[in-house]
Structure formats: C-alpha cells, structure tokens
Amino acid sequence: MDDHISEAVGRPDLIRLDDGLVCLRFETMKVVSALAAVRHLLDTGAVRRGDTLIDSSSGIYAYALALACHRHGMRCHIVGSTTVDHTLRTQLDILGAHLEQMPPSSNLKLDQSRRVARVREILRDHPDYHWMRQYHDDIHYLGYEAVAESIYVQTGGGPLVLVGGVGSGASTGALAHYLRKRSVDVRLVGVQPYGSVTFGSAHVADPEIIIAGIGSSIPFGNVRHDLYDTLHWLAFDAALAGSVDLLRRYAVFAGLSTGAAYLAACWEHREEPARTVLFIAADTGHRYVDTVFARHREASRIEDLVPRQVRGTDELALPWSRMNWNGSFTPDEAVLR
C-alpha cells in the first residue's frame, strides 16, 4: 500500500501493444524524478522539511514538484509558462503551491528566458530557497533507476530500442544509462519537435504549435547527447496523427509527445522487428482534448507517413525527419555556457 498519492501517480505501467511493441505509460512521468530528487536533498541535508523549493515549468514538472513537496512537507514556488492551463492552476493552488505565471509571449524562447530570469530574481530576494534546476541537475536521473529495473525484468533483458521525447534529458538519458549498466543491448532513440536547439532544429519552424516538453529554446545541462543513437524530429501534424492512432488502435489516451514517440517507435519496430521497441508515454491526453483529439478527423493515417532520412541537421524538413545520431557532438546552440 502506498503512503502518498504521489507514489501511485509516479508508478508507470508496461503495456504490450503488439509483438515487440511496448508502451511505458505514466500518469505524470516527472513525479518519479521530483520525488527521488526531493528525497535525496532531504537525506543529504541540502534542504530541510519546511524549506521552499523553486523551479520553472511548462506544466508537468510543476505538478510533480507540488506533489513531492506535499509528500515531504516542503513549500513549493513555481514560475510557470504561459501554457499552464486552468486545471493545473487550480490543482497547484489547492496543493499549496505558489504559481507565478508568465504573461503571453510571441515565442517559446522568450517564455523560457523570462521564466529563468524571474527565478533568478526570486533567488536574489530569497537566498534560502532551493532551486531544483530540473533542466540541469542530474539528481533528476535518480528516480528512473527503479523504472529501468522494472523494464529489464518485465522485458526479459533482451535487445531493446528505447524511444522517448528528450525534453530535459532526464527520462530517456537515465533509463538508457541504468539499463546499459545491466549490460542490456539498448539503442536510444530521441524524439524532438522542430524549433528546438537541443539537437539542432532551431532553424526549422513548425507552423502549428510546438510540442510542449520535448524540446527547448535554451540549452539544458541534463541532456547527454552522446547517449543517443537515433533522432526523430516530428511536426505537430505528425504527432497528432500518432496520438489519435494510439487511442483508436490501442485505447491508450496520452499526450502529444507520446503520439510523436509512438510514431517513431512504430517506424523503428518495422526497421528492427527482432528487438523489443519500448516508447515512453509521459502523461495522459486530458490537456490535449481541444488542441489534438477534437481534431481527430484531420489526422493522417500513420501508414502514409514516412520519415525523411537525413545525414545532418541542415537537411531537416517537415513533417518528419530521422537521423543516425550515433552519439554525435553537442550542437553549438545546445552547449550550456
């Protein structure tokens, strides 16, 4: 029996969708990393119960940190993106978290830069606050060790292709790291939106919305580029098709980043049918009802979508590109300075 709801929310389910195709489904994935990070900070004496933890978030991490603070008797201060919706704002308020939401901005980079700048201002006024630095502090890897162990046991430890949105780098990077420590043959496939600096697609604009949570307009210290074997870049329309197909075909109701990961995983499964292909479903589809699922009649058939194979990021093109990354270099714009 769990002692707190956060433990149940953070525990993923492994669902076999087809022969060799597996979904690692979370209700809210970042609860795993937030819980373990806060527990580690308490255990090492870096923070004490009652202290205030602060961070910037576009949504999912805000909820995760609020739950972790509720679990461990901490105060929570979130500088939130303009994309934080009414449902999440209400939850954070009732959980006792303080949310400062950024005003609407013309682009993602401005929104992220404003949030980071505001966090720094708050820390100058409140030096006793602890900045969680979800994008840069590798304590956010810790919570995924148990998840990797579960994957290893339940998939039999055979050759594996792990597919997921990169975002802060913690989930895919940590899972690959811990699975490879078990000597598992793991190929890591990262999924990115266009317009993200992380793997060099900032020069390609998506005419629709940018897929939240799996890309960035600023460098992230937790992304280890050398861990990734393959990259897929997907536009909104392709991810929408993936999300709709996943719900229609397998009844899995998950977010837009999951649709992108599912589409990439289906392709990788066709390429390497002898390996188990596991993709990460980071959250549920509830916040995408209006922007994605209500548009299900517009969705392309995923069988009609094929990635453009590119040799370099200068060849990237909408709606879907794939590149053999092979643990390559960190793009200049993604270097944390």
Short mmCIF file of C-alpha atoms in Angstrom, two decimals:
data_model
loop_
_atom_site.label_atom_id
_atom_site.label_comp_id
_atom_site.label_asym_id
_atom_site.label_seq_id
_atom_site.Cartn_x
_atom_site.Cartn_y
_atom_site.Cartn_z
CA MET A 1 0.00 0.00 0.00
CA ASP A 2 1.30 3.46 -0.89
CA ASP A 3 1.77 6.12 1.79
CA HIS A 4 1.05 9.04 -0.54
CA ILE A 5 -0.76 9.56 -3.84
CA SER A 6 2.47 10.71 -5.50
CA GLU A 7 3.85 7.18 -5.26
CA ALA A 8 0.86 5.79 -7.18
CA VAL A 9 0.84 8.61 -9.73
CA GLY A 10 4.54 8.15 -10.44
CA ARG A 11 4.43 4.37 -10.91
CA PRO A 12 4.33 3.53 -14.64
CA ASP A 13 2.57 0.65 -16.36
CA LEU A 14 4.23 -1.51 -19.00
CA ILE A 15 1.69 -2.36 -21.70
CA ARG A 16 2.40 -4.77 -24.55
CA LEU A 17 0.61 -3.27 -27.54
CA ASP A 18 1.84 -5.71 -30.17
CA ASP A 19 4.56 -8.30 -30.65
CA GLY A 20 7.71 -6.39 -29.79
CA LEU A 21 6.00 -3.02 -29.23
CA VAL A 22 5.65 -1.89 -25.61
CA CYS A 23 4.31 1.31 -24.04
CA LEU A 24 5.78 2.63 -20.78
CA ARG A 25 2.73 4.59 -19.62
CA PHE A 26 2.89 7.21 -16.87
CA GLU A 27 0.05 9.22 -15.45
CA THR A 28 2.57 12.01 -14.80
CA MET A 29 6.15 10.96 -15.54
CA LYS A 30 8.12 13.70 -13.78
CA VAL A 31 6.68 12.72 -10.41
CA VAL A 32 9.28 9.92 -10.48
CA SER A 33 12.21 12.33 -10.79
CA ALA A 34 10.78 15.01 -8.47
CA LEU A 35 10.10 12.55 -5.64
CA ALA A 36 13.54 11.00 -5.80
CA ALA A 37 15.26 14.38 -6.12
CA VAL A 38 13.50 15.86 -3.08
CA ARG A 39 14.11 12.71 -1.04
CA HIS A 40 17.82 12.86 -1.94
CA LEU A 41 18.05 16.53 -0.95
CA LEU A 42 16.45 15.77 2.41
CA ASP A 43 18.62 12.70 3.03
CA THR A 44 21.83 14.61 2.27
CA GLY A 45 20.82 17.64 4.35
CA ALA A 46 20.76 20.02 1.39
CA VAL A 47 17.24 21.03 2.42
CA ARG A 48 15.01 20.53 5.45
CA ARG A 49 11.30 19.99 5.86
CA GLY A 50 9.52 23.33 5.61
CA ASP A 51 12.03 24.83 3.16
CA THR A 52 10.87 26.33 -0.13
CA LEU A 53 11.73 24.61 -3.40
CA ILE A 54 11.51 26.67 -6.57
CA ASP A 55 11.69 25.94 -10.29
CA SER A 56 10.45 26.93 -13.72
CA SER A 57 7.99 24.67 -15.55
CA SER A 58 5.79 24.47 -18.61
CA GLY A 59 3.35 22.24 -16.72
CA ILE A 60 4.12 18.63 -15.87
CA TYR A 61 7.10 19.30 -13.60
CA ALA A 62 5.11 21.94 -11.71
CA TYR A 63 2.54 19.32 -10.74
CA ALA A 64 5.27 16.77 -9.97
CA LEU A 65 7.19 19.14 -7.68
CA ALA A 66 3.98 20.25 -5.96
CA LEU A 67 3.17 16.61 -5.18
CA ALA A 68 6.71 15.93 -3.94
CA CYS A 69 6.55 18.99 -1.68
CA HIS A 70 3.15 17.92 -0.37
CA ARG A 71 4.56 14.44 0.33
CA HIS A 72 7.62 15.72 2.22
CA GLY A 73 6.28 18.81 3.96
CA MET A 74 8.01 21.40 1.78
CA ARG A 75 6.88 24.70 0.32
CA CYS A 76 6.67 24.96 -3.48
CA HIS A 77 7.15 28.02 -5.69
CA ILE A 78 6.63 27.64 -9.45
CA VAL A 79 7.41 30.14 -12.18
CA GLY A 80 5.10 28.78 -14.83
CA SER A 81 4.85 29.03 -18.58
CA THR A 82 2.05 30.90 -20.26
CA THR A 83 0.79 27.42 -21.31
CA VAL A 84 -0.16 26.34 -17.76
CA ASP A 85 -3.90 25.74 -18.02
CA HIS A 86 -6.83 26.37 -15.66
CA THR A 87 -6.99 22.76 -14.44
CA LEU A 88 -3.33 22.74 -13.39
CA ARG A 89 -3.53 26.21 -11.85
CA THR A 90 -6.43 25.04 -9.69
CA GLN A 91 -4.61 21.87 -8.61
CA LEU A 92 -1.46 23.79 -7.69
CA ASP A 93 -3.47 26.29 -5.69
CA ILE A 94 -5.22 23.62 -3.65
CA LEU A 95 -1.95 21.72 -3.12
CA GLY A 96 -0.50 24.87 -1.58
CA ALA A 97 2.00 25.65 -4.34
CA HIS A 98 2.58 29.28 -5.25
CA LEU A 99 2.39 29.82 -9.02
CA GLU A 100 3.71 32.86 -10.87
CA GLN A 101 2.57 32.53 -14.46
CA MET A 102 4.36 34.35 -17.25
CA PRO A 103 2.29 36.66 -19.50
CA PRO A 104 1.62 35.54 -23.09
CA SER A 105 4.69 35.78 -25.30
CA SER A 106 5.36 35.67 -29.02
CA ASN A 107 7.65 32.64 -28.88
CA LEU A 108 8.87 29.78 -26.70
CA LYS A 109 12.38 31.19 -26.28
CA LEU A 110 11.05 34.42 -24.78
CA ASP A 111 8.78 32.46 -22.44
CA GLN A 112 11.61 30.23 -21.20
CA SER A 113 14.07 33.11 -20.85
CA ARG A 114 11.56 35.14 -18.86
CA ARG A 115 10.92 32.24 -16.51
CA VAL A 116 14.60 31.65 -15.82
CA ALA A 117 15.21 35.35 -15.29
CA ARG A 118 12.30 35.52 -12.85
CA VAL A 119 13.63 32.53 -10.88
CA ARG A 120 16.98 34.32 -10.53
CA GLU A 121 15.22 37.45 -9.28
CA ILE A 122 13.33 35.47 -6.66
CA LEU A 123 16.51 33.74 -5.51
CA ARG A 124 18.23 37.11 -5.03
CA ASP A 125 15.39 38.15 -2.74
CA HIS A 126 15.12 34.73 -1.07
CA PRO A 127 18.59 33.10 -0.99
CA ASP A 128 17.23 30.43 1.37
CA TYR A 129 15.05 28.99 -1.42
CA HIS A 130 16.43 25.90 -3.15
CA TRP A 131 16.39 25.96 -6.96
CA MET A 132 15.59 22.45 -8.23
CA ARG A 133 17.11 23.10 -11.68
CA GLN A 134 15.22 20.27 -13.34
CA TYR A 135 16.94 21.03 -16.65
CA HIS A 136 20.49 20.96 -15.30
CA ASP A 137 20.81 18.97 -12.05
CA ASP A 138 21.39 15.26 -12.59
CA ILE A 139 19.67 14.37 -9.31
CA HIS A 140 16.62 14.15 -11.57
CA TYR A 141 18.10 10.95 -13.05
CA LEU A 142 17.82 9.10 -9.72
CA GLY A 143 14.12 8.24 -9.80
CA TYR A 144 14.41 6.32 -13.05
CA GLU A 145 16.71 3.60 -11.70
CA ALA A 146 13.78 1.60 -10.30
CA VAL A 147 11.85 2.11 -13.54
CA ALA A 148 14.80 0.78 -15.55
CA GLU A 149 14.98 -2.27 -13.27
CA SER A 150 11.28 -2.94 -13.87
CA ILE A 151 11.76 -2.66 -17.64
CA TYR A 152 14.71 -5.05 -17.50
CA VAL A 153 12.77 -7.66 -15.54
CA GLN A 154 9.49 -7.41 -17.45
CA THR A 155 11.02 -7.39 -20.95
CA GLY A 156 13.41 -10.23 -20.20
CA GLY A 157 16.59 -8.20 -20.57
CA GLY A 158 16.87 -8.77 -24.32
CA PRO A 159 17.86 -6.29 -27.05
CA LEU A 160 15.82 -3.11 -26.64
CA VAL A 161 15.06 0.08 -28.52
CA LEU A 162 14.04 2.84 -26.10
CA VAL A 163 12.10 5.72 -27.69
CA GLY A 164 11.05 8.93 -25.98
CA GLY A 165 10.85 12.70 -26.08
CA VAL A 166 14.12 14.21 -24.91
CA GLY A 167 12.93 17.33 -23.06
CA SER A 168 15.25 17.91 -20.11
CA GLY A 169 17.12 14.69 -20.98
CA ALA A 170 16.43 13.04 -17.63
CA SER A 171 13.94 10.31 -18.56
CA THR A 172 15.48 8.90 -21.74
CA GLY A 173 19.04 9.55 -20.62
CA ALA A 174 18.56 8.00 -17.18
CA LEU A 175 16.66 4.94 -18.43
CA ALA A 176 19.32 4.24 -21.06
CA HIS A 177 22.10 4.78 -18.51
CA TYR A 178 20.66 2.40 -15.93
CA LEU A 179 19.65 -0.24 -18.48
CA ARG A 180 23.12 -0.19 -20.02
CA LYS A 181 24.61 -0.68 -16.56
CA ARG A 182 22.77 -4.00 -16.59
CA SER A 183 24.62 -4.83 -19.82
CA VAL A 184 21.39 -4.66 -21.77
CA ASP A 185 21.77 -4.08 -25.51
CA VAL A 186 19.90 -0.76 -25.66
CA ARG A 187 19.56 1.56 -28.62
CA LEU A 188 18.34 5.01 -27.56
CA VAL A 189 16.06 6.97 -29.89
CA GLY A 190 15.30 10.58 -29.03
CA VAL A 191 12.24 12.47 -30.25
CA GLN A 192 12.30 16.23 -30.84
CA PRO A 193 10.00 18.94 -32.18
CA TYR A 194 11.14 21.33 -34.86
CA GLY A 195 12.32 24.66 -33.47
CA SER A 196 14.37 23.13 -30.63
CA VAL A 197 18.05 23.94 -30.06
CA THR A 198 18.74 20.66 -28.25
CA PHE A 199 19.59 18.66 -31.35
CA GLY A 200 19.94 21.49 -33.85
CA SER A 201 16.46 22.07 -35.30
CA ALA A 202 16.01 25.69 -34.20
CA HIS A 203 16.22 26.86 -37.82
CA VAL A 204 13.10 24.90 -38.86
CA ALA A 205 9.77 26.37 -37.77
CA ASP A 206 6.60 24.35 -37.20
CA PRO A 207 3.60 26.34 -38.47
CA GLU A 208 1.43 24.70 -35.80
CA ILE A 209 2.12 24.70 -32.05
CA ILE A 210 5.43 23.41 -30.75
CA ILE A 211 5.08 20.10 -28.93
CA ALA A 212 5.46 21.02 -25.25
CA GLY A 213 8.01 19.34 -23.03
CA ILE A 214 10.23 17.53 -25.54
CA GLY A 215 12.28 20.39 -26.95
CA SER A 216 13.84 23.62 -25.81
CA SER A 217 14.83 27.06 -26.99
CA ILE A 218 17.63 27.22 -24.41
CA PRO A 219 20.46 24.76 -23.58
CA PHE A 220 19.76 22.03 -21.00
CA GLY A 221 22.59 20.61 -18.91
CA ASN A 222 20.90 17.25 -18.31
CA VAL A 223 20.89 16.27 -21.98
CA ARG A 224 23.77 13.88 -22.69
CA HIS A 225 23.97 13.93 -26.47
CA ASP A 226 26.46 11.06 -26.52
CA LEU A 227 23.82 8.61 -25.25
CA TYR A 228 21.56 8.88 -28.32
CA ASP A 229 21.84 6.60 -31.33
CA THR A 230 18.99 7.95 -33.45
CA LEU A 231 16.91 11.15 -33.56
CA HIS A 232 13.43 11.76 -34.94
CA TRP A 233 12.06 15.27 -35.45
CA LEU A 234 8.28 15.44 -35.76
CA ALA A 235 5.92 18.30 -36.53
CA PHE A 236 2.62 18.86 -34.76
CA ASP A 237 0.53 17.26 -37.53
CA ALA A 238 2.56 14.04 -37.44
CA ALA A 239 2.40 13.86 -33.65
CA LEU A 240 -1.35 14.46 -33.78
CA ALA A 241 -1.70 11.51 -36.15
CA GLY A 242 0.29 9.36 -33.73
CA SER A 243 -1.78 10.37 -30.70
CA VAL A 244 -5.06 9.70 -32.48
CA ASP A 245 -3.90 6.35 -33.86
CA LEU A 246 -2.63 5.23 -30.45
CA LEU A 247 -6.02 5.93 -28.91
CA ARG A 248 -8.01 4.45 -31.78
CA ARG A 249 -5.89 1.32 -32.21
CA TYR A 250 -4.84 0.54 -28.63
CA ALA A 251 -7.15 2.70 -26.45
CA VAL A 252 -4.15 4.48 -24.90
CA PHE A 253 -5.13 8.10 -24.17
CA ALA A 254 -1.87 10.01 -23.93
CA GLY A 255 -0.35 13.39 -24.72
CA LEU A 256 1.09 14.86 -27.89
CA SER A 257 4.70 13.96 -27.09
CA THR A 258 3.54 10.36 -26.71
CA GLY A 259 1.97 10.48 -30.16
CA ALA A 260 5.32 11.58 -31.56
CA ALA A 261 7.19 8.84 -29.66
CA TYR A 262 4.66 6.21 -30.75
CA LEU A 263 5.03 7.17 -34.41
CA ALA A 264 8.84 6.98 -34.15
CA ALA A 265 8.60 3.67 -32.27
CA CYS A 266 6.38 2.13 -34.95
CA TRP A 267 8.97 3.05 -37.56
CA GLU A 268 11.86 1.67 -35.51
CA HIS A 269 9.87 -1.54 -34.92
CA ARG A 270 9.48 -2.01 -38.67
CA GLU A 271 13.20 -1.38 -39.10
CA GLU A 272 14.28 -3.83 -36.36
CA PRO A 273 11.47 -6.36 -35.75
CA ALA A 274 13.79 -8.65 -33.76
CA ARG A 275 14.18 -6.08 -30.96
CA THR A 276 11.63 -5.05 -28.38
CA VAL A 277 10.75 -1.42 -29.00
CA LEU A 278 9.56 0.49 -25.92
CA PHE A 279 8.26 4.06 -26.09
CA ILE A 280 7.55 6.47 -23.24
CA ALA A 281 4.07 7.88 -22.66
CA ALA A 282 4.84 10.76 -20.31
CA ASP A 283 1.31 11.88 -19.41
CA THR A 284 -2.37 11.46 -20.18
CA GLY A 285 -4.18 13.17 -23.03
CA HIS A 286 -6.53 15.33 -21.00
CA ARG A 287 -4.85 18.67 -21.63
CA TYR A 288 -4.84 17.93 -25.38
CA VAL A 289 -8.55 17.25 -25.81
CA ASP A 290 -9.28 20.52 -27.64
CA THR A 291 -5.98 21.02 -29.46
CA VAL A 292 -5.43 17.42 -30.60
CA PHE A 293 -8.18 14.88 -30.05
CA ALA A 294 -11.06 17.13 -31.11
CA ARG A 295 -9.26 17.34 -34.47
CA HIS A 296 -9.10 13.57 -34.91
CA ARG A 297 -10.86 13.68 -38.29
CA GLU A 298 -7.93 15.71 -39.64
CA ALA A 299 -5.40 13.05 -38.64
CA SER A 300 -3.38 11.37 -41.39
CA ARG A 301 -3.11 7.61 -41.48
CA ILE A 302 0.20 6.74 -39.85
CA GLU A 303 0.81 4.18 -42.59
CA ASP A 304 1.03 7.11 -45.02
CA LEU A 305 3.71 8.92 -43.02
CA VAL A 306 7.38 8.20 -43.73
CA PRO A 307 10.40 9.97 -42.23
CA ARG A 308 12.89 11.79 -44.40
CA GLN A 309 16.29 10.20 -43.71
CA VAL A 310 18.86 12.98 -43.26
CA ARG A 311 22.62 12.99 -42.80
CA GLY A 312 22.81 16.33 -41.00
CA THR A 313 20.54 18.84 -39.31
CA ASP A 314 20.91 21.18 -42.30
CA GLU A 315 18.72 18.70 -44.24
CA LEU A 316 15.82 18.69 -41.74
CA ALA A 317 12.38 19.18 -43.27
CA LEU A 318 8.76 18.99 -42.12
CA PRO A 319 6.81 16.96 -41.18
CA TRP A 320 9.18 14.15 -40.09
CA SER A 321 12.92 13.62 -40.29
CA ARG A 322 15.15 10.85 -38.97
CA MET A 323 18.93 10.87 -38.46
CA ASN A 324 21.51 8.37 -37.28
CA TRP A 325 22.99 10.41 -34.44
CA ASN A 326 25.45 7.75 -33.23
CA GLY A 327 26.41 9.56 -30.02
CA SER A 328 27.44 12.61 -32.00
CA PHE A 329 28.55 16.03 -30.82
CA THR A 330 26.51 18.58 -28.91
CA PRO A 331 25.30 21.31 -31.32
CA ASP A 332 26.85 24.70 -30.57
CA GLU A 333 23.49 26.28 -29.71
CA ALA A 334 22.80 23.48 -27.18
CA VAL A 335 26.05 23.95 -25.22
CA LEU A 336 25.37 25.21 -21.70
CA ARG A 337 27.64 28.22 -21.07
#
